[in-house]
Amino acid sequence: MAFTAPVESYKGKAAEVTIGKGKRAIKLGGENVLAFNQTFDEGQFPNPPKLALEVWDMEPQNWSPWVLGPYKDVAADPVAWAKRCEGLGADLIFLSLISCDPNEKDTPPEQAAALVKRVYDAISLPLIVYTTGDEKKDPAVLAAVAKALSGENLLLGPVTKEDFEPIANAAKEHGHCVVTQAPVDINLQKELNVKVSRILPPERIVLDPLASALGYGIEYCFSVMERTKHVGIQFQDAMMQMPVIANCAGEVWKNKEPKEREELGIAWEEVTAITYLLAGADCVVMRHPEVFKLVKGMIT
Amino acid sequence: MAVKGTDLVKLMPKRQGCKDCGFPTCFAFAMKLATGGAEVSACVYLSEEVRAQIEELLAPPIRPITIGQGAKALAIGDEEVMYRHEKTFFHQPGIGCLISDTEDAKEQERKIKALKEMQFIWIGRTLKADVAVVQSASGDQGKFSALVKKVVEMGDGIPMVLMADTIDLLLAGLEACGKDKRPLLYAITERNIDEAINKLAGLDVPVAVKADGLEKVSVLTEKLKEAGLQDLVLDPGSRKVWEAVRDQIFIRRAALKQGFKPLGYPTITFPCQMTGDPREELAVAAALLTRYAGIICLSDLREDVLFPLTVLRLNIYTDPRVPMAVEAKVYEINQPTDTSPVLITTNFALTYFSVANEIEGTRVPAYLVIQDTEGLSVLTSWSTGKFSGETAALFIKKTGIEGKTKSRKIVIPGLLARIKGELEDEMPGWEVIVGPREASGISSFLPELAGKC
C-alpha cells in the first residue's frame, strides 16, 4: 500500500471582509481551506489571521496588574493607548467602549463617538469598536460612532438578535461592517446572520460566536467555532461563511489563574489564542504584548 | 471507514442454519460482528486465513497502544474522529518530560520529582504529566542504564519512553527498566530497521518509528508489521510547528478516511526539539495537543507550562455529548461568615464558573449553593423539572446552609423568577430574591444586596 497525501478540497469559501479604507484597509477571511491547512496546499488562504490589541475608553479598574502594567502610563488616555498598540505591531485596534455602559459611566453616545474619532485620527490602523452588550444603550452609541466616522469602514459590534436592526442600518448608511454575536450556538448564529444579511451583504459581516477562556468553557466555544468554519467552507452554507472574531483576551484575564502571576497569565492567554486560531478564528483580540508578539511570530 | 456487515458476510463459511455461533444466520452474525456485538472466534468454521482477514477488517483504524503498566499505564490511540464535535476524543495524550543522561544528577532528580509531584487540582480532578522520556544523549550504555534505573526507582511507576540512537542502547535501557514495565522504545529508523527486527521481534514492547516524512514512516511500519511488530507509535520527523501539525492531521486522515493501515497508529511529538523558548514550547504543545498528538514531550516541567497545558488537555478531551458538571455542594466564596447571603444556581460547569467568578470579583463574602442538575443550564434544568422551587428547597436544606449563616436571604437566577413563590412556600422564614438574568449582572447586584444586609 503506497502512501498518498490525504489532501482535501472544499467547495465553500469564506467571505472576504475588508475593514478600513485606503492604506489602512485590511482583509479578513476569503479562504477555502480550514485553519492552517494552507501549509499543505489544499487551497487558498489569502488573508492569514489578524491580531487585534484591545484598548479601553476609560482606565480599567479591575485589570490584573500583569496585563495593565505594559499600558499603565497610557491607560487613562485611549488615544495614547491605541498608539502604543500600533507601535507594538497590532493589525487592528479593538476599542472597547466600556464607559458607555449604564453600569459604568453611562457616557453619552456623542461623547463616545467623538473619542472614537480622536483615536481613529491618531492611528493609521483599521478600527474595531465594541460596546458592552447593553441592548438599550448600544444602538445609540454605535449609531453615533457610525455617523461620526461615516465612510471610514469600521467594524462595529456586537450586534445581537435584540439590537441588530438599528446598528446594521446605521452601518449600512455610513459604510461600516458589523459583528454578529450569538451565545455559543451555531443555530442562533445562523439565524442572526440571515436577519442581518437582509440589511448588509456577507462581505460586511464578521461573526463573534463568543470565545471563553481556557478552563472556562473553551471546549464549547472551540467546537462551535470549528463547526461554524466547517459549515461555511466544507458545506458551503453562505450564511456561515463570514470571517470569525475571537474576543478572548478579556475572558482570559478576568479569571483567577491568570491573575495569580504574570507568567501564568501569559501562558493562559497564549494557549487560549492558539486554540481559537486552530478552530479557525480570522481575527483574535489580545491584551498582553508578550503574548501578542509570540502568537504573531508563530502565525507569520 | 468502519467495516460493513455486508462485507463480512461475503467471507462467512455459509453453513446455513448451523447456529453454532449463537446467531440464527451467518448474516446476523456478520452484522453483529461489524458493530462489535460478537467475537470472530464464535464461528469455528473460519479458516485461519479468513479469520485473520476479518480481524484485520475489524481492527480499530488507529491501533490502541499501552505504554507502561499498572495503574499509571498510558493508553493512546484508538481514536475514531477528526473533530471532537463528531463524537469525542477518547484517549488523552501523554505529557512527557525529557530527562537526559548528560544532565547532572541533581537536575535529573528534580525532573523525576516534578513528574511525580507537580500536580494541579481542577474541578475535583488531579492534572499531572504522565511520561518520563529518558534519553541517552551521551551514547554511554552505563550512564543510560543508570538513569533508567533511577527513574524506575524514583518514578513511582510512571510510564517511560526510552530514547537512544542504537538498538543496543535501547536494549540495555530495556533491561535496566524491565520488559514488564512496557516502556516505549524510541526509535526504529531506516538505518536500524533490520537490526531492530532481529533483536526486538518477540519482545512484546511498544516501539516508536521515526522517519523523514509520512511516506517513509509508512514503509517502515509495513515492514515491521510483517515482522510481527505491531505496537507502534509514529514520529514523522517534522520539527517546525505547522509542518508537525500538518503531519498529525495527515496521519489521522490517512487512518480514518483512507483506511490506510500503515499510518493507523498513535503519534509521539517533540515540542522540546522545536524551540528553545518555554513560552513558544507551550504554544507548539497546545497546537499539537489540539491536533491529535499521542505523546507530547516537553523539555522540562514548569508550572506555568504544565498547568495550562493539562487544563487544555482536559478541555479538548471532554466528551461533548456529556454536559460538563461541577460537584453539587456549597461553595464558600470570599470567606463568608455567619451573616453572608446565599445564592443558588445549577451545576452546569459554565454556569458555575461565570457565577463564582463574578461573585469573587465583587469581593462580597457569599455562599454559592450549586444544585445537581446533571450539568444542565438554568433554563434547561427548569424545563426538565430538575431545578424547581421544590428541588431547590430540598437541596438547600440538605446542605445544612441554615447552620452556617444567619442570613435568610437566598438569591435565585434571574431567569427563574417564576419559581420565587414556590420556593418561598417551601422555605418559610427565607426571603427569596430574584438575582440578575446574566452572571455579569452580579457585579453590581451583589454589592448592593450586601449593603442592605
PDB file of N, CA and C in Angstrom, chain A residues 44-116:
ATOM      1  N   GLN A  44      -6.612  28.016  -1.007  1.00  0.00           N
ATOM      2  CA  GLN A  44      -6.087  29.353  -0.779  1.00  0.00           C
ATOM      3  C   GLN A  44      -6.445  29.879   0.607  1.00  0.00           C
ATOM      4  N   PHE A  45      -5.500  30.560   1.172  1.00  0.00           N
ATOM      5  CA  PHE A  45      -5.716  31.258   2.435  1.00  0.00           C
ATOM      6  C   PHE A  45      -5.103  32.648   2.238  1.00  0.00           C
ATOM      7  N   PRO A  46      -5.815  33.499   1.467  1.00  0.00           N
ATOM      8  CA  PRO A  46      -5.190  34.754   1.046  1.00  0.00           C
ATOM      9  C   PRO A  46      -4.908  35.707   2.209  1.00  0.00           C
ATOM     10  N   ASN A  47      -5.682  35.578   3.288  1.00  0.00           N
ATOM     11  CA  ASN A  47      -5.514  36.516   4.398  1.00  0.00           C
ATOM     12  C   ASN A  47      -5.285  35.771   5.697  1.00  0.00           C
ATOM     13  N   PRO A  48      -4.011  35.563   6.069  1.00  0.00           N
ATOM     14  CA  PRO A  48      -3.734  34.876   7.328  1.00  0.00           C
ATOM     15  C   PRO A  48      -4.402  35.621   8.489  1.00  0.00           C
ATOM     16  N   PRO A  49      -4.650  34.908   9.599  1.00  0.00           N
ATOM     17  CA  PRO A  49      -5.363  35.514  10.722  1.00  0.00           C
ATOM     18  C   PRO A  49      -4.710  36.814  11.196  1.00  0.00           C
ATOM     19  N   LYS A  50      -5.546  37.718  11.636  1.00  0.00           N
ATOM     20  CA  LYS A  50      -5.059  39.021  12.102  1.00  0.00           C
ATOM     21  C   LYS A  50      -5.196  39.108  13.618  1.00  0.00           C
ATOM     22  N   LEU A  51      -4.304  39.889  14.220  1.00  0.00           N
ATOM     23  CA  LEU A  51      -4.328  40.046  15.672  1.00  0.00           C
ATOM     24  C   LEU A  51      -4.640  41.495  16.029  1.00  0.00           C
ATOM     25  N   ALA A  52      -5.672  41.662  16.857  1.00  0.00           N
ATOM     26  CA  ALA A  52      -6.041  42.996  17.316  1.00  0.00           C
ATOM     27  C   ALA A  52      -5.591  43.166  18.760  1.00  0.00           C
ATOM     28  N   LEU A  53      -5.215  44.355  19.152  1.00  0.00           N
ATOM     29  CA  LEU A  53      -4.936  44.632  20.566  1.00  0.00           C
ATOM     30  C   LEU A  53      -6.058  45.499  21.121  1.00  0.00           C
ATOM     31  N   GLU A  54      -6.414  45.198  22.376  1.00  0.00           N
ATOM     32  CA  GLU A  54      -7.584  45.820  22.983  1.00  0.00           C
ATOM     33  C   GLU A  54      -7.235  47.108  23.732  1.00  0.00           C
ATOM     34  N   VAL A  55      -8.060  48.129  23.507  1.00  0.00           N
ATOM     35  CA  VAL A  55      -7.899  49.423  24.167  1.00  0.00           C
ATOM     36  C   VAL A  55      -9.241  49.789  24.791  1.00  0.00           C
ATOM     37  N   TRP A  56      -9.229  50.325  25.992  1.00  0.00           N
ATOM     38  CA  TRP A  56     -10.483  50.754  26.629  1.00  0.00           C
ATOM     39  C   TRP A  56     -10.634  52.267  26.545  1.00  0.00           C
ATOM     40  N   ASP A  57     -11.885  52.695  26.592  1.00  0.00           N
ATOM     41  CA  ASP A  57     -12.131  54.142  26.548  1.00  0.00           C
ATOM     42  C   ASP A  57     -12.065  54.769  27.928  1.00  0.00           C
ATOM     43  N   MET A  58     -11.799  53.967  28.947  1.00  0.00           N
ATOM     44  CA  MET A  58     -11.606  54.507  30.301  1.00  0.00           C
ATOM     45  C   MET A  58     -10.551  53.662  31.002  1.00  0.00           C
ATOM     46  N   GLU A  59      -9.980  54.214  32.039  1.00  0.00           N
ATOM     47  CA  GLU A  59      -8.924  53.478  32.725  1.00  0.00           C
ATOM     48  C   GLU A  59      -9.515  52.247  33.413  1.00  0.00           C
ATOM     49  N   PRO A  60      -9.022  51.061  33.080  1.00  0.00           N
ATOM     50  CA  PRO A  60      -9.588  49.846  33.681  1.00  0.00           C
ATOM     51  C   PRO A  60      -9.315  49.806  35.178  1.00  0.00           C
ATOM     52  N   GLN A  61     -10.335  49.457  35.955  1.00  0.00           N
ATOM     53  CA  GLN A  61     -10.175  49.385  37.403  1.00  0.00           C
ATOM     54  C   GLN A  61      -9.817  47.981  37.870  1.00  0.00           C
ATOM     55  N   ASN A  62     -10.273  46.983  37.126  1.00  0.00           N
ATOM     56  CA  ASN A  62     -10.112  45.611  37.616  1.00  0.00           C
ATOM     57  C   ASN A  62      -9.119  44.761  36.831  1.00  0.00           C
ATOM     58  N   TRP A  63      -8.372  45.397  35.942  1.00  0.00           N
ATOM     59  CA  TRP A  63      -7.407  44.597  35.187  1.00  0.00           C
ATOM     60  C   TRP A  63      -6.313  44.100  36.108  1.00  0.00           C
ATOM     61  N   SER A  64      -5.887  42.875  35.829  1.00  0.00           N
ATOM     62  CA  SER A  64      -4.757  42.331  36.566  1.00  0.00           C
ATOM     63  C   SER A  64      -3.533  43.216  36.303  1.00  0.00           C
ATOM     64  N   PRO A  65      -2.728  43.436  37.328  1.00  0.00           N
ATOM     65  CA  PRO A  65      -1.538  44.289  37.130  1.00  0.00           C
ATOM     66  C   PRO A  65      -0.615  43.745  36.032  1.00  0.00           C
ATOM     67  N   TRP A  66      -0.677  42.434  35.808  1.00  0.00           N
ATOM     68  CA  TRP A  66       0.236  41.836  34.825  1.00  0.00           C
ATOM     69  C   TRP A  66      -0.096  42.299  33.411  1.00  0.00           C
ATOM     70  N   VAL A  67      -1.367  42.554  33.168  1.00  0.00           N
ATOM     71  CA  VAL A  67      -1.723  42.922  31.802  1.00  0.00           C
ATOM     72  C   VAL A  67      -1.961  44.427  31.690  1.00  0.00           C
ATOM     73  N   LEU A  68      -2.198  45.082  32.833  1.00  0.00           N
ATOM     74  CA  LEU A  68      -2.324  46.539  32.800  1.00  0.00           C
ATOM     75  C   LEU A  68      -0.934  47.174  32.750  1.00  0.00           C
ATOM     76  N   GLY A  69       0.011  46.505  33.400  1.00  0.00           N
ATOM     77  CA  GLY A  69       1.366  47.034  33.531  1.00  0.00           C
ATOM     78  C   GLY A  69       1.944  47.648  32.259  1.00  0.00           C
ATOM     79  N   PRO A  70       1.941  46.877  31.153  1.00  0.00           N
ATOM     80  CA  PRO A  70       2.562  47.402  29.936  1.00  0.00           C
ATOM     81  C   PRO A  70       1.861  48.651  29.384  1.00  0.00           C
ATOM     82  N   TYR A  71       0.647  48.936  29.887  1.00  0.00           N
ATOM     83  CA  TYR A  71      -0.099  50.091  29.372  1.00  0.00           C
ATOM     84  C   TYR A  71      -0.348  51.132  30.465  1.00  0.00           C
ATOM     85  N   LYS A  72       0.201  50.905  31.653  1.00  0.00           N
ATOM     86  CA  LYS A  72      -0.179  51.693  32.810  1.00  0.00           C
ATOM     87  C   LYS A  72      -0.079  53.204  32.557  1.00  0.00           C
ATOM     88  N   ASP A  73       0.999  53.613  31.907  1.00  0.00           N
ATOM     89  CA  ASP A  73       1.211  55.055  31.701  1.00  0.00           C
ATOM     90  C   ASP A  73       0.250  55.667  30.675  1.00  0.00           C
ATOM     91  N   VAL A  74      -0.431  54.821  29.901  1.00  0.00           N
ATOM     92  CA  VAL A  74      -1.349  55.365  28.889  1.00  0.00           C
ATOM     93  C   VAL A  74      -2.792  54.913  29.129  1.00  0.00           C
ATOM     94  N   ALA A  75      -3.013  54.159  30.215  1.00  0.00           N
ATOM     95  CA  ALA A  75      -4.316  53.524  30.408  1.00  0.00           C
ATOM     96  C   ALA A  75      -5.456  54.526  30.571  1.00  0.00           C
ATOM     97  N   ALA A  76      -5.140  55.738  30.976  1.00  0.00           N
ATOM     98  CA  ALA A  76      -6.202  56.731  31.149  1.00  0.00           C
ATOM     99  C   ALA A  76      -6.400  57.551  29.875  1.00  0.00           C
ATOM    100  N   ASP A  77      -5.612  57.269  28.870  1.00  0.00           N
ATOM    101  CA  ASP A  77      -5.679  58.053  27.635  1.00  0.00           C
ATOM    102  C   ASP A  77      -5.800  57.108  26.423  1.00  0.00           C
ATOM    103  N   PRO A  78      -7.038  56.866  25.992  1.00  0.00           N
ATOM    104  CA  PRO A  78      -7.258  55.889  24.920  1.00  0.00           C
ATOM    105  C   PRO A  78      -6.478  56.200  23.641  1.00  0.00           C
ATOM    106  N   VAL A  79      -6.268  57.493  23.378  1.00  0.00           N
ATOM    107  CA  VAL A  79      -5.534  57.848  22.155  1.00  0.00           C
ATOM    108  C   VAL A  79      -4.089  57.375  22.255  1.00  0.00           C
ATOM    109  N   ALA A  80      -3.468  57.689  23.384  1.00  0.00           N
ATOM    110  CA  ALA A  80      -2.073  57.264  23.569  1.00  0.00           C
ATOM    111  C   ALA A  80      -1.977  55.744  23.648  1.00  0.00           C
ATOM    112  N   TRP A  81      -2.978  55.137  24.265  1.00  0.00           N
ATOM    113  CA  TRP A  81      -3.005  53.672  24.407  1.00  0.00           C
ATOM    114  C   TRP A  81      -3.073  53.016  23.013  1.00  0.00           C
ATOM    115  N   ALA A  82      -3.948  53.538  22.181  1.00  0.00           N
ATOM    116  CA  ALA A  82      -4.084  52.977  20.834  1.00  0.00           C
ATOM    117  C   ALA A  82      -2.780  53.139  20.047  1.00  0.00           C
ATOM    118  N   LYS A  83      -2.135  54.288  20.243  1.00  0.00           N
ATOM    119  CA  LYS A  83      -0.857  54.494  19.540  1.00  0.00           C
ATOM    120  C   LYS A  83       0.197  53.515  20.038  1.00  0.00           C
ATOM    121  N   ARG A  84       0.168  53.242  21.339  1.00  0.00           N
ATOM    122  CA  ARG A  84       1.089  52.256  21.906  1.00  0.00           C
ATOM    123  C   ARG A  84       0.884  50.906  21.211  1.00  0.00           C
ATOM    124  N   CYS A  85      -0.389  50.520  21.057  1.00  0.00           N
ATOM    125  CA  CYS A  85      -0.698  49.221  20.435  1.00  0.00           C
ATOM    126  C   CYS A  85      -0.276  49.203  18.966  1.00  0.00           C
ATOM    127  N   GLU A  86      -0.442  50.327  18.316  1.00  0.00           N
ATOM    128  CA  GLU A  86       0.015  50.401  16.925  1.00  0.00           C
ATOM    129  C   GLU A  86       1.527  50.198  16.873  1.00  0.00           C
ATOM    130  N   GLY A  87       2.217  50.815  17.825  1.00  0.00           N
ATOM    131  CA  GLY A  87       3.662  50.668  17.903  1.00  0.00           C
ATOM    132  C   GLY A  87       4.088  49.227  18.171  1.00  0.00           C
ATOM    133  N   LEU A  88       3.234  48.490  18.869  1.00  0.00           N
ATOM    134  CA  LEU A  88       3.549  47.089  19.164  1.00  0.00           C
ATOM    135  C   LEU A  88       3.365  46.198  17.938  1.00  0.00           C
ATOM    136  N   GLY A  89       2.723  46.723  16.904  1.00  0.00           N
ATOM    137  CA  GLY A  89       2.571  45.959  15.665  1.00  0.00           C
ATOM    138  C   GLY A  89       1.202  45.348  15.453  1.00  0.00           C
ATOM    139  N   ALA A  90       0.187  45.846  16.203  1.00  0.00           N
ATOM    140  CA  ALA A  90      -1.168  45.297  16.040  1.00  0.00           C
ATOM    141  C   ALA A  90      -1.647  45.448  14.595  1.00  0.00           C
ATOM    142  N   ASP A  91      -2.436  44.472  14.141  1.00  0.00           N
ATOM    143  CA  ASP A  91      -3.035  44.579  12.810  1.00  0.00           C
ATOM    144  C   ASP A  91      -4.249  45.498  12.851  1.00  0.00           C
ATOM    145  N   LEU A  92      -4.964  45.451  13.973  1.00  0.00           N
ATOM    146  CA  LEU A  92      -6.118  46.314  14.166  1.00  0.00           C
ATOM    147  C   LEU A  92      -6.157  46.745  15.631  1.00  0.00           C
ATOM    148  N   ILE A  93      -6.911  47.827  15.875  1.00  0.00           N
ATOM    149  CA  ILE A  93      -7.162  48.217  17.259  1.00  0.00           C
ATOM    150  C   ILE A  93      -8.599  47.840  17.583  1.00  0.00           C
ATOM    151  N   PHE A  94      -8.753  47.212  18.753  1.00  0.00           N
ATOM    152  CA  PHE A  94     -10.074  46.815  19.224  1.00  0.00           C
ATOM    153  C   PHE A  94     -10.430  47.763  20.360  1.00  0.00           C
ATOM    154  N   LEU A  95     -11.286  48.728  20.079  1.00  0.00           N
ATOM    155  CA  LEU A  95     -11.623  49.762  21.068  1.00  0.00           C
ATOM    156  C   LEU A  95     -12.911  49.396  21.794  1.00  0.00           C
ATOM    157  N   SER A  96     -12.792  49.138  23.094  1.00  0.00           N
ATOM    158  CA  SER A  96     -13.957  48.777  23.904  1.00  0.00           C
ATOM    159  C   SER A  96     -14.538  50.023  24.562  1.00  0.00           C
ATOM    160  N   LEU A  97     -15.804  50.298  24.252  1.00  0.00           N
ATOM    161  CA  LEU A  97     -16.441  51.486  24.843  1.00  0.00           C
ATOM    162  C   LEU A  97     -17.108  51.117  26.172  1.00  0.00           C
ATOM    163  N   ILE A  98     -16.267  50.731  27.111  1.00  0.00           N
ATOM    164  CA  ILE A  98     -16.764  50.281  28.414  1.00  0.00           C
ATOM    165  C   ILE A  98     -17.515  51.409  29.134  1.00  0.00           C
ATOM    166  N   SER A  99     -16.987  52.621  29.036  1.00  0.00           N
ATOM    167  CA  SER A  99     -17.558  53.727  29.828  1.00  0.00           C
ATOM    168  C   SER A  99     -18.999  54.035  29.429  1.00  0.00           C
ATOM    169  N   CYS A 100     -19.418  53.609  28.244  1.00  0.00           N
ATOM    170  CA  CYS A 100     -20.790  53.901  27.791  1.00  0.00           C
ATOM    171  C   CYS A 100     -21.830  53.076  28.541  1.00  0.00           C
ATOM    172  N   ASP A 101     -21.386  51.980  29.139  1.00  0.00           N
ATOM    173  CA  ASP A 101     -22.323  51.102  29.825  1.00  0.00           C
ATOM    174  C   ASP A 101     -23.024  51.866  30.947  1.00  0.00           C
ATOM    175  N   PRO A 102     -24.346  51.715  31.029  1.00  0.00           N
ATOM    176  CA  PRO A 102     -25.084  52.411  32.096  1.00  0.00           C
ATOM    177  C   PRO A 102     -24.568  52.049  33.493  1.00  0.00           C
ATOM    178  N   ASN A 103     -23.976  50.858  33.643  1.00  0.00           N
ATOM    179  CA  ASN A 103     -23.421  50.484  34.943  1.00  0.00           C
ATOM    180  C   ASN A 103     -22.039  51.065  35.181  1.00  0.00           C
ATOM    181  N   GLU A 104     -21.451  51.644  34.147  1.00  0.00           N
ATOM    182  CA  GLU A 104     -20.146  52.294  34.330  1.00  0.00           C
ATOM    183  C   GLU A 104     -20.374  53.801  34.398  1.00  0.00           C
ATOM    184  N   LYS A 105     -19.891  54.533  33.371  1.00  0.00           N
ATOM    185  CA  LYS A 105     -20.047  55.993  33.447  1.00  0.00           C
ATOM    186  C   LYS A 105     -21.229  56.506  32.646  1.00  0.00           C
ATOM    187  N   ASP A 106     -21.866  55.595  31.923  1.00  0.00           N
ATOM    188  CA  ASP A 106     -23.006  55.970  31.091  1.00  0.00           C
ATOM    189  C   ASP A 106     -22.665  57.142  30.163  1.00  0.00           C
ATOM    190  N   THR A 107     -21.482  57.100  29.605  1.00  0.00           N
ATOM    191  CA  THR A 107     -21.028  58.154  28.690  1.00  0.00           C
ATOM    192  C   THR A 107     -22.035  58.332  27.550  1.00  0.00           C
ATOM    193  N   PRO A 108     -22.433  59.570  27.252  1.00  0.00           N
ATOM    194  CA  PRO A 108     -23.403  59.787  26.174  1.00  0.00           C
ATOM    195  C   PRO A 108     -22.826  59.393  24.808  1.00  0.00           C
ATOM    196  N   PRO A 109     -23.692  58.932  23.886  1.00  0.00           N
ATOM    197  CA  PRO A 109     -23.243  58.466  22.578  1.00  0.00           C
ATOM    198  C   PRO A 109     -22.361  59.469  21.829  1.00  0.00           C
ATOM    199  N   GLU A 110     -22.713  60.739  21.821  1.00  0.00           N
ATOM    200  CA  GLU A 110     -21.946  61.717  21.042  1.00  0.00           C
ATOM    201  C   GLU A 110     -20.524  61.868  21.582  1.00  0.00           C
ATOM    202  N   GLN A 111     -20.453  61.849  22.930  1.00  0.00           N
ATOM    203  CA  GLN A 111     -19.130  61.964  23.552  1.00  0.00           C
ATOM    204  C   GLN A 111     -18.263  60.749  23.192  1.00  0.00           C
ATOM    205  N   ALA A 112     -18.893  59.560  23.203  1.00  0.00           N
ATOM    206  CA  ALA A 112     -18.163  58.342  22.844  1.00  0.00           C
ATOM    207  C   ALA A 112     -17.703  58.413  21.388  1.00  0.00           C
ATOM    208  N   ALA A 113     -18.600  58.882  20.527  1.00  0.00           N
ATOM    209  CA  ALA A 113     -18.266  58.966  19.104  1.00  0.00           C
ATOM    210  C   ALA A 113     -17.101  59.921  18.879  1.00  0.00           C
ATOM    211  N   ALA A 114     -17.091  61.015  19.636  1.00  0.00           N
ATOM    212  CA  ALA A 114     -16.005  61.981  19.486  1.00  0.00           C
ATOM    213  C   ALA A 114     -14.680  61.349  19.894  1.00  0.00           C
ATOM    214  N   LEU A 115     -14.715  60.519  20.952  1.00  0.00           N
ATOM    215  CA  LEU A 115     -13.492  59.850  21.378  1.00  0.00           C
ATOM    216  C   LEU A 115     -13.015  58.853  20.306  1.00  0.00           C
ATOM    217  N   VAL A 116     -13.958  58.080  19.765  1.00  0.00           N
ATOM    218  CA  VAL A 116     -13.590  57.114  18.726  1.00  0.00           C
ATOM    219  C   VAL A 116     -12.897  57.856  17.582  1.00  0.00           C
TER     220      VAL A 116
END
